[in-house]
Amino acid sequence: MKIGFGCDHAAVELKNCLLAHMKERGFECVDFGAASAEEPVDYPVPGRLVAEAIRRGELDRGVLVCGTGVGISLAANKVPGIRAGVCSEPYTAKMIVEHNDCQILAMGARVVGSELGKMICDAFIDARFQGGRHARRLELIADIERDYAGKKD
Ligand code: RB5
């Protein structure tokens, strides 16, 4: 599994820690930055980069971190076909894959610490989509995307 990591300036330390943890577990990891907490990086930039790489099929999963996890997940979710969920505990991280087929986990570096973050990341990476009735619900979400595609307002 190939995993992309992205964060803004508020979350560099947690992103680096999660990337190192996943590397240690043997996964191929790609770092989309930010590289330093000193230089401001607007969260939509890494959120979009990771989401677009998943859409192109270059990554299997993504892990995005900002202060709360919300801003960066909002950006990623604007890329058609991408599903990103914000989690602050492992149960939800497992369910966003099993039921929602999320390709991206988002977390808040100002919300979770590094040990909890690693457990959340493990739950997300180890989970698999269950399909069945859940696939029908995701199709209904995709319908919303299709209905609004190309519309101005
Ligand atoms: C940056 O200060 C902060 O707004 C950002 O990291 C994130 O929490 C936004 O959702």
Coordinates of C-alpha atoms and ligand atoms in Angstrom, one line a residue:
M1 CA 0.0 0.0 0.0
K2 CA 1.3 3.5 -1.0
I3 CA 0.3 6.3 1.4
G4 CA 0.6 10.0 0.9
F5 CA 1.0 12.4 3.8
G6 CA 0.3 16.1 3.8
C7 CA -0.1 18.9 6.5
D8 CA 0.0 22.6 7.1
H9 CA 2.5 24.4 9.3
A10 CA 0.4 23.6 12.4
A11 CA 0.9 19.8 12.0
V12 CA 4.4 19.1 10.7
E13 CA 5.5 17.3 13.9
L14 CA 2.5 14.9 13.9
K15 CA 2.7 14.3 10.1
N16 CA 6.4 13.4 10.4
C17 CA 5.6 11.1 13.3
L18 CA 2.8 9.3 11.5
L19 CA 4.9 9.0 8.3
A20 CA 7.8 7.5 10.3
H21 CA 5.4 5.1 12.0
M22 CA 3.9 3.9 8.7
K23 CA 7.4 3.5 7.1
E24 CA 8.4 1.4 10.1
R25 CA 5.4 -0.8 9.4
G26 CA 6.7 -1.3 5.9
F27 CA 4.4 0.9 3.8
E28 CA 5.6 3.0 0.9
C29 CA 5.2 6.6 2.1
V30 CA 5.2 9.9 0.1
D31 CA 5.6 13.2 1.8
F32 CA 3.7 16.2 0.3
G33 CA 4.9 18.6 3.0
A34 CA 4.7 20.9 4.8
A35 CA 8.4 20.6 5.7
S36 CA 8.7 23.2 8.4
A37 CA 6.5 24.6 11.1
E38 CA 8.1 28.0 10.6
E39 CA 6.8 28.6 7.1
P40 CA 3.0 29.0 6.8
V41 CA 1.4 26.6 4.3
D42 CA -2.3 27.0 3.6
Y43 CA -4.0 23.7 4.3
P44 CA -6.0 23.5 1.0
V45 CA -2.7 23.1 -0.9
P46 CA -1.4 19.8 0.7
G47 CA -5.1 18.7 1.0
R48 CA -5.6 19.1 -2.7
L49 CA -2.2 17.5 -3.7
V50 CA -2.8 14.3 -1.8
A51 CA -6.4 14.0 -2.9
E52 CA -5.5 14.5 -6.6
A53 CA -2.7 11.9 -6.3
I54 CA -5.3 9.4 -5.0
R55 CA -7.7 10.4 -7.8
R56 CA -5.0 9.8 -10.4
G57 CA -4.3 6.3 -8.8
E58 CA -0.8 7.2 -7.7
L59 CA -1.6 6.6 -4.0
D60 CA -3.9 4.1 -2.2
R61 CA -4.5 6.1 0.9
G62 CA -3.8 9.6 2.3
V63 CA -3.2 11.0 5.8
L64 CA -3.8 14.7 6.2
V65 CA -3.2 16.8 9.3
C66 CA -3.9 20.4 10.1
G67 CA -4.8 22.1 13.4
T68 CA -8.2 20.5 13.7
G69 CA -8.2 18.2 10.7
V70 CA -11.3 20.0 9.4
G71 CA -9.9 22.5 6.9
I72 CA -7.6 20.0 5.2
S73 CA -10.4 17.5 4.9
L74 CA -12.8 20.1 3.4
A75 CA -10.2 20.8 0.7
A76 CA -9.6 17.1 0.0
N77 CA -13.4 16.4 -0.2
K78 CA -13.7 18.9 -3.1
V79 CA -11.8 16.6 -5.4
P80 CA -14.4 14.5 -7.2
G81 CA -14.5 10.9 -6.0
I82 CA -12.4 11.6 -2.9
R83 CA -13.8 10.8 0.6
A84 CA -11.9 12.2 3.6
G85 CA -13.0 11.8 7.2
V86 CA -11.8 13.6 10.4
C87 CA -11.1 11.3 13.3
S88 CA -9.9 11.7 16.8
E89 CA -10.2 8.1 18.0
P90 CA -9.5 4.7 16.3
Y91 CA -13.2 3.4 16.1
T92 CA -14.2 6.1 13.7
A93 CA -10.9 5.7 11.8
K94 CA -11.9 2.0 11.2
M95 CA -15.5 2.8 10.3
I96 CA -14.6 5.6 7.7
V97 CA -13.1 2.8 5.7
E98 CA -15.4 -0.1 6.4
H99 CA -18.6 1.9 5.8
N100 CA -17.6 5.0 4.0
D101 CA -14.7 3.8 1.9
C102 CA -12.7 6.9 2.8
Q103 CA -9.3 7.0 1.0
I104 CA -8.2 9.8 3.3
L105 CA -7.9 10.1 7.1
A106 CA -7.7 13.6 8.5
M107 CA -6.6 14.5 12.0
G108 CA -6.0 17.6 14.1
A109 CA -2.5 18.1 15.5
R110 CA -4.0 20.4 18.1
V111 CA -6.6 17.7 19.1
V112 CA -4.7 14.4 19.2
G113 CA -1.2 13.6 20.5
S114 CA 1.4 11.4 18.7
E115 CA 0.6 8.1 20.4
L116 CA -3.2 8.4 19.9
G117 CA -2.4 9.6 16.4
K118 CA -0.5 6.4 15.6
M119 CA -3.3 4.2 16.9
I120 CA -5.8 6.2 14.8
C121 CA -3.6 5.8 11.7
D122 CA -3.2 2.1 12.3
A123 CA -7.0 1.6 12.6
F124 CA -7.5 3.5 9.3
I125 CA -4.7 1.7 7.3
D126 CA -5.7 -1.8 8.6
A127 CA -9.4 -1.4 7.7
R128 CA -11.1 -2.6 4.5
F129 CA -14.3 -1.5 2.8
Q130 CA -17.2 -3.8 3.4
G131 CA -19.2 -3.0 0.3
G132 CA -22.8 -4.2 0.1
R133 CA -25.3 -1.8 1.4
H134 CA -22.5 0.7 2.0
A135 CA -21.7 0.9 -1.7
R136 CA -25.3 1.9 -2.4
R137 CA -25.0 4.8 0.0
L138 CA -21.7 6.0 -1.5
E139 CA -23.4 5.9 -4.9
L140 CA -26.0 8.4 -3.5
I141 CA -23.2 10.7 -2.5
A142 CA -21.6 10.4 -5.9
D143 CA -25.0 11.3 -7.4
I144 CA -24.8 14.7 -5.5
E145 CA -21.4 15.3 -7.0
R146 CA -22.6 14.4 -10.5
D147 CA -25.8 16.6 -10.2
Y148 CA -23.7 19.6 -9.4
A149 CA -20.8 19.0 -11.8
G150 CA -20.2 22.0 -14.0
K151 CA -23.0 24.1 -12.3
K152 CA -22.2 27.7 -11.4
D153 CA -24.7 28.1 -8.5
Ligands
RB5_1 C1 -4.1 27.0 11.1 O1 -3.9 28.0 12.1 C2 -5.4 26.3 11.3 O2 -6.5 27.2 10.9 C3 -5.5 25.1 10.4 O3 -4.4 24.3 10.8 C4 -6.7 24.2 10.6 O4 -7.0 23.9 11.9 C5 -7.9 24.5 9.8 O5 -8.8 23.8 9.7

